[in-house]
Every structure is written in C-alpha cells, then in structure tokens.
Amino acid sequence: AQSVSQHNHHVILSEAASLELGCNYSYGGTVNLFWYVQYPGQHLQLLLKYFSGDPLVKGIKGFEAEFIKSKFSFNLRKPSVQWSDTAEYFCAVMITGKLIFGQGTTLQVKP
Amino acid sequence: SQTIHQWPATLVQPVGSPLSLECTVEGTSNPNLYWYRQAAGRGLQLLFYSIGIDQISSEVPQNLSASRPQDRQFILSSKKLLLSDSGFYLCARGLAGTNTGELFFGEGSRLTVL
C-alpha cells in the first residue's frame, strides 16, 4: 500500500538549533512532494513543494527540503529555528491523483 | 481567490444522530475537492475526493458519505454517527486548473460525538 512515514512525532529544540525532519514514502512511480505546516490556531498551509528539477527546494521562512529518489525521502531542514517555527509539520506525497499525508511532526521551539 | 468556507466550525452530536458538514469554495470552476480527517498522532486521512459534480471517490470504508450537488459545494454526511467519528474535518481544494497536489485548506470543522 502507498504510504508516507514521518519519523519524528514530537521534536523539541532551542532557538538557533538546526532542524531536520524525516519523511519517506512507499511508491515506485513519479510523485509530487510537499511539506505543509499548521501554526497554532491557523489553517494548514503549503511550506514548500517539489515537482521536478533541482532536488533541493527552498520554501518560505528559510525552510528547504531535499528529494533523494534512491531513498524515497524528502527531508525538511532549517539551519536555525525560531520560536515562531513552533507548529505541526506534515509531509505529503501526490500519488495517482491523491495527496497522502504523513502522521505529522509537532515541533516545539523553546525561546 | 482560493477561499474555502466550512461550517459549522464546531459541532457536538449524540451517537446515532445524523451529520452534515458543508464546504463551499470560491474561485475558478470545477476544482478538485477533498475531505480529510485530522486526528492527533495520525496525520490527515483522506476520506473523499471529487473531480466534478456527482463524481466522488471514497478512500476509506466508513460511516460517512460525501456529495457534490454543485460545482463549488462539497458535503460530508452521516446517517448515524459513531463515537469514532469524532475528529477534525478539513475540506480542501486543488490549485485551479491543476492536479499537482498543491491544496488550499479550509479552517476545519471539529466534531465531537458523545
């Protein structure tokens, strides 16, 4: 079955620490890849996306993600997190017309 | 505009009662529409998606159904709610004219079944 796995369910970091959230998917065909974010009290919104081309993509607020096809991975990174990055992060993969989400990772950044 | 309206925002219903959650979208015609359920620690579960009026695909066998009576209206229903139907329901639309997976989400409807 097609699935998306996020390895970290709850991450706690101090401000200025580096962040990497793992995401793997199980599907052998062509995919579109996404990271969505839900800040406290706000609706879910797009953080960044990958369709094709350069496997290193940059999104809003200094986030980036790298697609490694051989590993079926699309990990999210940020060199230095801020308190305002506290949110829930979802990896998502578009497979055969359906957007499938991972379980989500709650990031808590301590000031 | 990619505005999505969902109502009601919150709902408390007894077990066995019916349900109707509504979603309307603004913007271009014939959008792809989706219903997801968000549960803590389980991410977003795709329930239904629709590529057009009366064209609905169900992803998970369950106690719920969906209908799309108009191009920009998507309704989630149940005849008899179960306790396990409690959750946060999100309506989403695809980016106009595409099916890339880039979605815009509504603010959600929180359902509590007692």
mmCIF file of C-alpha atoms in Angstrom:
data_model
loop_
_atom_site.group_PDB
_atom_site.id
_atom_site.type_symbol
_atom_site.label_atom_id
_atom_site.label_comp_id
_atom_site.label_asym_id
_atom_site.label_seq_id
_atom_site.Cartn_x
_atom_site.Cartn_y
_atom_site.Cartn_z
ATOM 1 C CA ALA A 1 0.000 0.000 0.000
ATOM 2 C CA GLN A 2 1.120 3.531 -0.683
ATOM 3 C CA SER A 3 2.150 5.326 2.473
ATOM 4 C CA VAL A 4 4.055 8.273 3.857
ATOM 5 C CA SER A 5 6.079 7.993 7.065
ATOM 6 C CA GLN A 6 7.430 10.748 9.242
ATOM 7 C CA HIS A 7 9.992 9.501 11.703
ATOM 8 C CA ASN A 8 9.802 12.213 14.324
ATOM 9 C CA HIS A 9 6.475 12.664 16.053
ATOM 10 C CA HIS A 10 7.489 15.302 18.559
ATOM 11 C CA VAL A 11 10.619 17.426 18.385
ATOM 12 C CA ILE A 12 11.751 19.967 20.951
ATOM 13 C CA LEU A 13 14.538 22.384 20.055
ATOM 14 C CA SER A 14 16.037 25.554 21.416
ATOM 15 C CA GLU A 15 16.131 28.662 19.265
ATOM 16 C CA ALA A 16 19.018 28.732 16.774
ATOM 17 C CA ALA A 17 19.283 24.949 16.728
ATOM 18 C CA SER A 18 19.221 23.179 13.390
ATOM 19 C CA LEU A 19 16.208 21.174 12.298
ATOM 20 C CA GLU A 20 15.795 18.104 10.154
ATOM 21 C CA LEU A 21 12.512 16.243 9.875
ATOM 22 C CA GLY A 22 12.489 12.933 8.062
ATOM 23 C CA CYS A 23 9.918 11.810 5.527
ATOM 24 C CA ASN A 24 9.827 8.617 3.491
ATOM 25 C CA TYR A 25 7.226 7.319 1.101
ATOM 26 C CA SER A 26 6.482 3.978 -0.472
ATOM 27 C CA TYR A 27 5.746 4.248 -4.187
ATOM 28 C CA GLY A 28 7.932 3.446 -7.131
ATOM 29 C CA GLY A 29 6.495 5.829 -9.682
ATOM 30 C CA THR A 30 6.664 9.568 -10.256
ATOM 31 C CA VAL A 31 5.498 11.671 -7.339
ATOM 32 C CA ASN A 32 4.986 15.283 -6.362
ATOM 33 C CA LEU A 33 6.244 16.045 -2.862
ATOM 34 C CA PHE A 34 5.127 18.598 -0.309
ATOM 35 C CA TRP A 35 5.615 19.878 3.177
ATOM 36 C CA TYR A 36 2.629 21.560 4.787
ATOM 37 C CA VAL A 37 2.641 23.445 8.072
ATOM 38 C CA GLN A 38 -0.039 24.246 10.607
ATOM 39 C CA TYR A 39 0.802 27.040 13.021
ATOM 40 C CA PRO A 40 -1.166 27.192 16.282
ATOM 41 C CA GLY A 41 -4.664 28.460 15.615
ATOM 42 C CA GLN A 42 -4.161 28.674 11.872
ATOM 43 C CA HIS A 43 -5.201 26.526 8.980
ATOM 44 C CA LEU A 44 -2.926 24.153 7.135
ATOM 45 C CA GLN A 45 -0.760 25.830 4.506
ATOM 46 C CA LEU A 46 1.897 24.943 1.986
ATOM 47 C CA LEU A 47 5.512 25.275 3.120
ATOM 48 C CA LEU A 48 7.295 24.006 0.020
ATOM 49 C CA LYS A 49 6.887 21.642 -2.924
ATOM 50 C CA TYR A 50 8.883 19.557 -5.359
ATOM 51 C CA PHE A 51 7.671 18.503 -8.790
ATOM 52 C CA SER A 52 10.849 18.047 -10.831
ATOM 53 C CA GLY A 53 14.299 19.544 -11.461
ATOM 54 C CA ASP A 54 16.712 20.536 -8.715
ATOM 55 C CA PRO A 55 16.101 18.085 -5.856
ATOM 56 C CA LEU A 56 16.924 20.772 -3.308
ATOM 57 C CA VAL A 57 13.938 23.072 -2.988
ATOM 58 C CA LYS A 58 13.512 26.187 -0.919
ATOM 59 C CA GLY A 59 10.321 27.293 0.711
ATOM 60 C CA ILE A 60 9.087 30.083 2.890
ATOM 61 C CA LYS A 61 10.714 31.231 6.127
ATOM 62 C CA GLY A 62 14.116 29.727 5.386
ATOM 63 C CA PHE A 63 12.985 26.129 5.084
ATOM 64 C CA GLU A 64 14.365 23.772 2.488
ATOM 65 C CA ALA A 65 13.872 20.136 1.579
ATOM 66 C CA GLU A 66 15.903 17.612 -0.366
ATOM 67 C CA PHE A 67 14.428 14.890 -2.543
ATOM 68 C CA ILE A 68 16.580 11.758 -2.649
ATOM 69 C CA LYS A 69 14.935 9.466 -5.153
ATOM 70 C CA SER A 70 17.024 6.410 -4.293
ATOM 71 C CA LYS A 71 15.947 6.660 -0.678
ATOM 72 C CA PHE A 72 12.329 7.638 -1.369
ATOM 73 C CA SER A 73 12.898 10.512 1.012
ATOM 74 C CA PHE A 74 12.010 14.193 1.214
ATOM 75 C CA ASN A 75 13.518 15.567 4.410
ATOM 76 C CA LEU A 76 12.797 19.054 5.674
ATOM 77 C CA ARG A 77 15.608 21.228 7.028
ATOM 78 C CA LYS A 78 16.208 24.618 8.543
ATOM 79 C CA PRO A 79 19.664 25.758 9.705
ATOM 80 C CA SER A 80 18.431 27.872 12.617
ATOM 81 C CA VAL A 81 14.920 27.615 14.020
ATOM 82 C CA GLN A 82 12.985 30.407 15.664
ATOM 83 C CA TRP A 83 10.308 30.339 18.333
ATOM 84 C CA SER A 84 7.798 31.254 15.615
ATOM 85 C CA ASP A 85 8.523 27.945 13.859
ATOM 86 C CA THR A 86 6.581 26.141 16.574
ATOM 87 C CA ALA A 87 3.952 24.269 14.582
ATOM 88 C CA GLU A 88 2.899 20.905 13.249
ATOM 89 C CA TYR A 89 4.606 19.816 10.046
ATOM 90 C CA PHE A 90 3.182 17.361 7.552
ATOM 91 C CA CYS A 91 4.924 15.646 4.700
ATOM 92 C CA ALA A 92 2.636 14.791 1.784
ATOM 93 C CA VAL A 93 3.017 12.901 -1.460
ATOM 94 C CA MET A 94 0.799 13.106 -4.525
ATOM 95 C CA ILE A 95 0.332 9.570 -5.800
ATOM 96 C CA THR A 96 -2.045 8.733 -8.666
ATOM 97 C CA GLY A 97 -4.138 11.818 -8.108
ATOM 98 C CA LYS A 98 -4.391 11.539 -4.348
ATOM 99 C CA LEU A 99 -2.493 13.582 -1.783
ATOM 100 C CA ILE A 100 -1.388 11.284 1.018
ATOM 101 C CA PHE A 101 -0.110 12.751 4.265
ATOM 102 C CA GLY A 102 2.293 11.504 6.875
ATOM 103 C CA GLN A 103 1.401 11.368 10.552
ATOM 104 C CA GLY A 104 2.781 14.818 11.251
ATOM 105 C CA THR A 105 5.567 16.121 13.472
ATOM 106 C CA THR A 106 4.959 18.570 16.257
ATOM 107 C CA LEU A 107 7.863 20.982 16.582
ATOM 108 C CA GLN A 108 8.243 22.954 19.780
ATOM 109 C CA VAL A 109 10.904 25.649 19.798
ATOM 110 C CA LYS A 110 11.925 26.956 23.193
ATOM 111 C CA PRO A 111 12.910 30.634 23.376
ATOM 112 C CA SER B 1 -9.332 33.594 -4.727
ATOM 113 C CA GLN B 2 -8.896 30.170 -3.201
ATOM 114 C CA THR B 3 -11.169 30.867 -0.246
ATOM 115 C CA ILE B 4 -12.820 27.891 1.369
ATOM 116 C CA HIS B 5 -15.743 28.145 3.771
ATOM 117 C CA GLN B 6 -16.553 25.366 6.172
ATOM 118 C CA TRP B 7 -19.432 25.199 8.634
ATOM 119 C CA PRO B 8 -20.197 24.620 11.277
ATOM 120 C CA ALA B 9 -16.836 25.297 12.886
ATOM 121 C CA THR B 10 -17.679 23.148 15.884
ATOM 122 C CA LEU B 11 -20.372 20.572 16.441
ATOM 123 C CA VAL B 12 -21.344 18.323 19.336
ATOM 124 C CA GLN B 13 -23.652 15.494 18.407
ATOM 125 C CA PRO B 14 -25.009 12.406 20.192
ATOM 126 C CA VAL B 15 -24.229 8.925 18.956
ATOM 127 C CA GLY B 16 -26.727 7.814 16.349
ATOM 128 C CA SER B 17 -27.618 11.295 15.161
ATOM 129 C CA PRO B 18 -27.130 12.449 11.565
ATOM 130 C CA LEU B 19 -24.362 14.717 10.349
ATOM 131 C CA SER B 20 -23.944 17.291 7.642
ATOM 132 C CA LEU B 21 -20.757 19.306 7.219
ATOM 133 C CA GLU B 22 -20.673 21.783 4.401
ATOM 134 C CA CYS B 23 -17.851 23.185 2.372
ATOM 135 C CA THR B 24 -18.088 25.844 -0.306
ATOM 136 C CA VAL B 25 -15.220 27.231 -2.327
ATOM 137 C CA GLU B 26 -14.638 30.413 -4.262
ATOM 138 C CA GLY B 27 -12.618 30.895 -7.393
ATOM 139 C CA THR B 28 -12.460 29.095 -10.702
ATOM 140 C CA SER B 29 -14.934 26.439 -11.673
ATOM 141 C CA ASN B 30 -14.546 22.665 -11.478
ATOM 142 C CA PRO B 31 -11.980 22.482 -8.696
ATOM 143 C CA ASN B 32 -10.826 19.172 -7.273
ATOM 144 C CA LEU B 33 -12.270 18.954 -3.776
ATOM 145 C CA TYR B 34 -11.212 16.845 -0.818
ATOM 146 C CA TRP B 35 -12.386 15.851 2.651
ATOM 147 C CA TYR B 36 -9.713 14.914 5.173
ATOM 148 C CA ARG B 37 -9.973 13.925 8.821
ATOM 149 C CA GLN B 38 -7.197 15.016 11.149
ATOM 150 C CA ALA B 39 -6.596 13.003 14.302
ATOM 151 C CA ALA B 40 -3.838 13.601 16.818
ATOM 152 C CA GLY B 41 -0.783 11.499 16.023
ATOM 153 C CA ARG B 42 -2.364 10.097 12.881
ATOM 154 C CA GLY B 43 -1.919 12.924 10.437
ATOM 155 C CA LEU B 44 -4.507 13.651 7.800
ATOM 156 C CA GLN B 45 -6.569 10.804 6.482
ATOM 157 C CA LEU B 46 -8.071 11.256 3.031
ATOM 158 C CA LEU B 47 -11.771 10.430 3.184
ATOM 159 C CA PHE B 48 -13.209 11.533 -0.157
ATOM 160 C CA TYR B 49 -12.142 13.418 -3.230
ATOM 161 C CA SER B 50 -14.136 14.769 -6.125
ATOM 162 C CA ILE B 51 -13.108 15.815 -9.612
ATOM 163 C CA GLY B 52 -16.544 17.133 -10.562
ATOM 164 C CA ILE B 53 -20.258 17.266 -9.780
ATOM 165 C CA ASP B 54 -21.502 13.861 -8.607
ATOM 166 C CA GLN B 55 -18.005 12.417 -9.179
ATOM 167 C CA ILE B 56 -16.754 11.268 -5.813
ATOM 168 C CA SER B 57 -14.193 8.679 -4.794
ATOM 169 C CA SER B 58 -14.214 7.141 -1.350
ATOM 170 C CA GLU B 59 -10.876 6.254 0.148
ATOM 171 C CA VAL B 60 -11.778 4.566 3.396
ATOM 172 C CA PRO B 61 -14.838 2.390 4.068
ATOM 173 C CA GLN B 62 -16.610 4.010 6.967
ATOM 174 C CA ASN B 63 -19.727 5.510 8.380
ATOM 175 C CA LEU B 64 -19.503 8.629 6.238
ATOM 176 C CA SER B 65 -20.556 9.688 2.767
ATOM 177 C CA ALA B 66 -19.943 12.698 0.575
ATOM 178 C CA SER B 67 -21.896 14.525 -2.078
ATOM 179 C CA ARG B 68 -21.196 17.301 -4.521
ATOM 180 C CA PRO B 69 -24.520 18.733 -5.627
ATOM 181 C CA GLN B 70 -22.969 21.865 -7.105
ATOM 182 C CA ASP B 71 -19.607 22.646 -8.620
ATOM 183 C CA ARG B 72 -18.334 24.537 -5.592
ATOM 184 C CA GLN B 73 -20.171 22.691 -2.825
ATOM 185 C CA PHE B 74 -18.923 19.569 -1.088
ATOM 186 C CA ILE B 75 -20.905 17.967 1.730
ATOM 187 C CA LEU B 76 -19.840 15.344 4.239
ATOM 188 C CA SER B 77 -22.677 13.345 5.782
ATOM 189 C CA SER B 78 -23.571 10.505 8.041
ATOM 190 C CA LYS B 79 -26.918 8.898 8.780
ATOM 191 C CA LYS B 80 -25.874 7.658 12.227
ATOM 192 C CA LEU B 81 -22.783 8.959 13.967
ATOM 193 C CA LEU B 82 -20.415 6.726 15.905
ATOM 194 C CA LEU B 83 -18.099 7.728 18.717
ATOM 195 C CA SER B 84 -15.184 7.036 16.391
ATOM 196 C CA ASP B 85 -16.403 9.732 14.002
ATOM 197 C CA SER B 86 -15.169 12.418 16.390
ATOM 198 C CA GLY B 87 -12.382 14.446 14.867
ATOM 199 C CA PHE B 88 -11.328 17.494 12.947
ATOM 200 C CA TYR B 89 -12.605 17.549 9.387
ATOM 201 C CA LEU B 90 -10.853 19.572 6.736
ATOM 202 C CA CYS B 91 -12.125 20.498 3.314
ATOM 203 C CA ALA B 92 -9.553 21.330 0.671
ATOM 204 C CA ARG B 93 -9.436 22.372 -2.950
ATOM 205 C CA GLY B 94 -6.767 21.871 -5.537
ATOM 206 C CA LEU B 95 -4.951 24.718 -7.182
ATOM 207 C CA ALA B 96 -7.151 25.977 -10.006
ATOM 208 C CA GLY B 97 -6.676 24.129 -13.270
ATOM 209 C CA THR B 98 -4.154 21.649 -11.871
ATOM 210 C CA ASN B 99 -3.973 18.319 -10.120
ATOM 211 C CA THR B 100 -0.467 18.636 -8.741
ATOM 212 C CA GLY B 101 -1.271 18.088 -5.083
ATOM 213 C CA GLU B 102 -0.998 21.705 -4.054
ATOM 214 C CA LEU B 103 -4.056 22.171 -1.882
ATOM 215 C CA PHE B 104 -5.719 25.001 -0.068
ATOM 216 C CA PHE B 105 -7.442 24.102 3.156
ATOM 217 C CA GLY B 106 -10.420 25.459 4.987
ATOM 218 C CA GLU B 107 -10.347 26.207 8.680
ATOM 219 C CA GLY B 108 -11.963 22.918 9.566
ATOM 220 C CA SER B 109 -14.958 21.608 11.472
ATOM 221 C CA ARG B 110 -14.432 19.993 14.849
ATOM 222 C CA LEU B 111 -16.921 17.226 15.532
ATOM 223 C CA THR B 112 -17.411 15.689 18.953
ATOM 224 C CA VAL B 113 -19.675 12.692 19.199
ATOM 225 C CA LEU B 114 -20.918 11.927 22.723
#
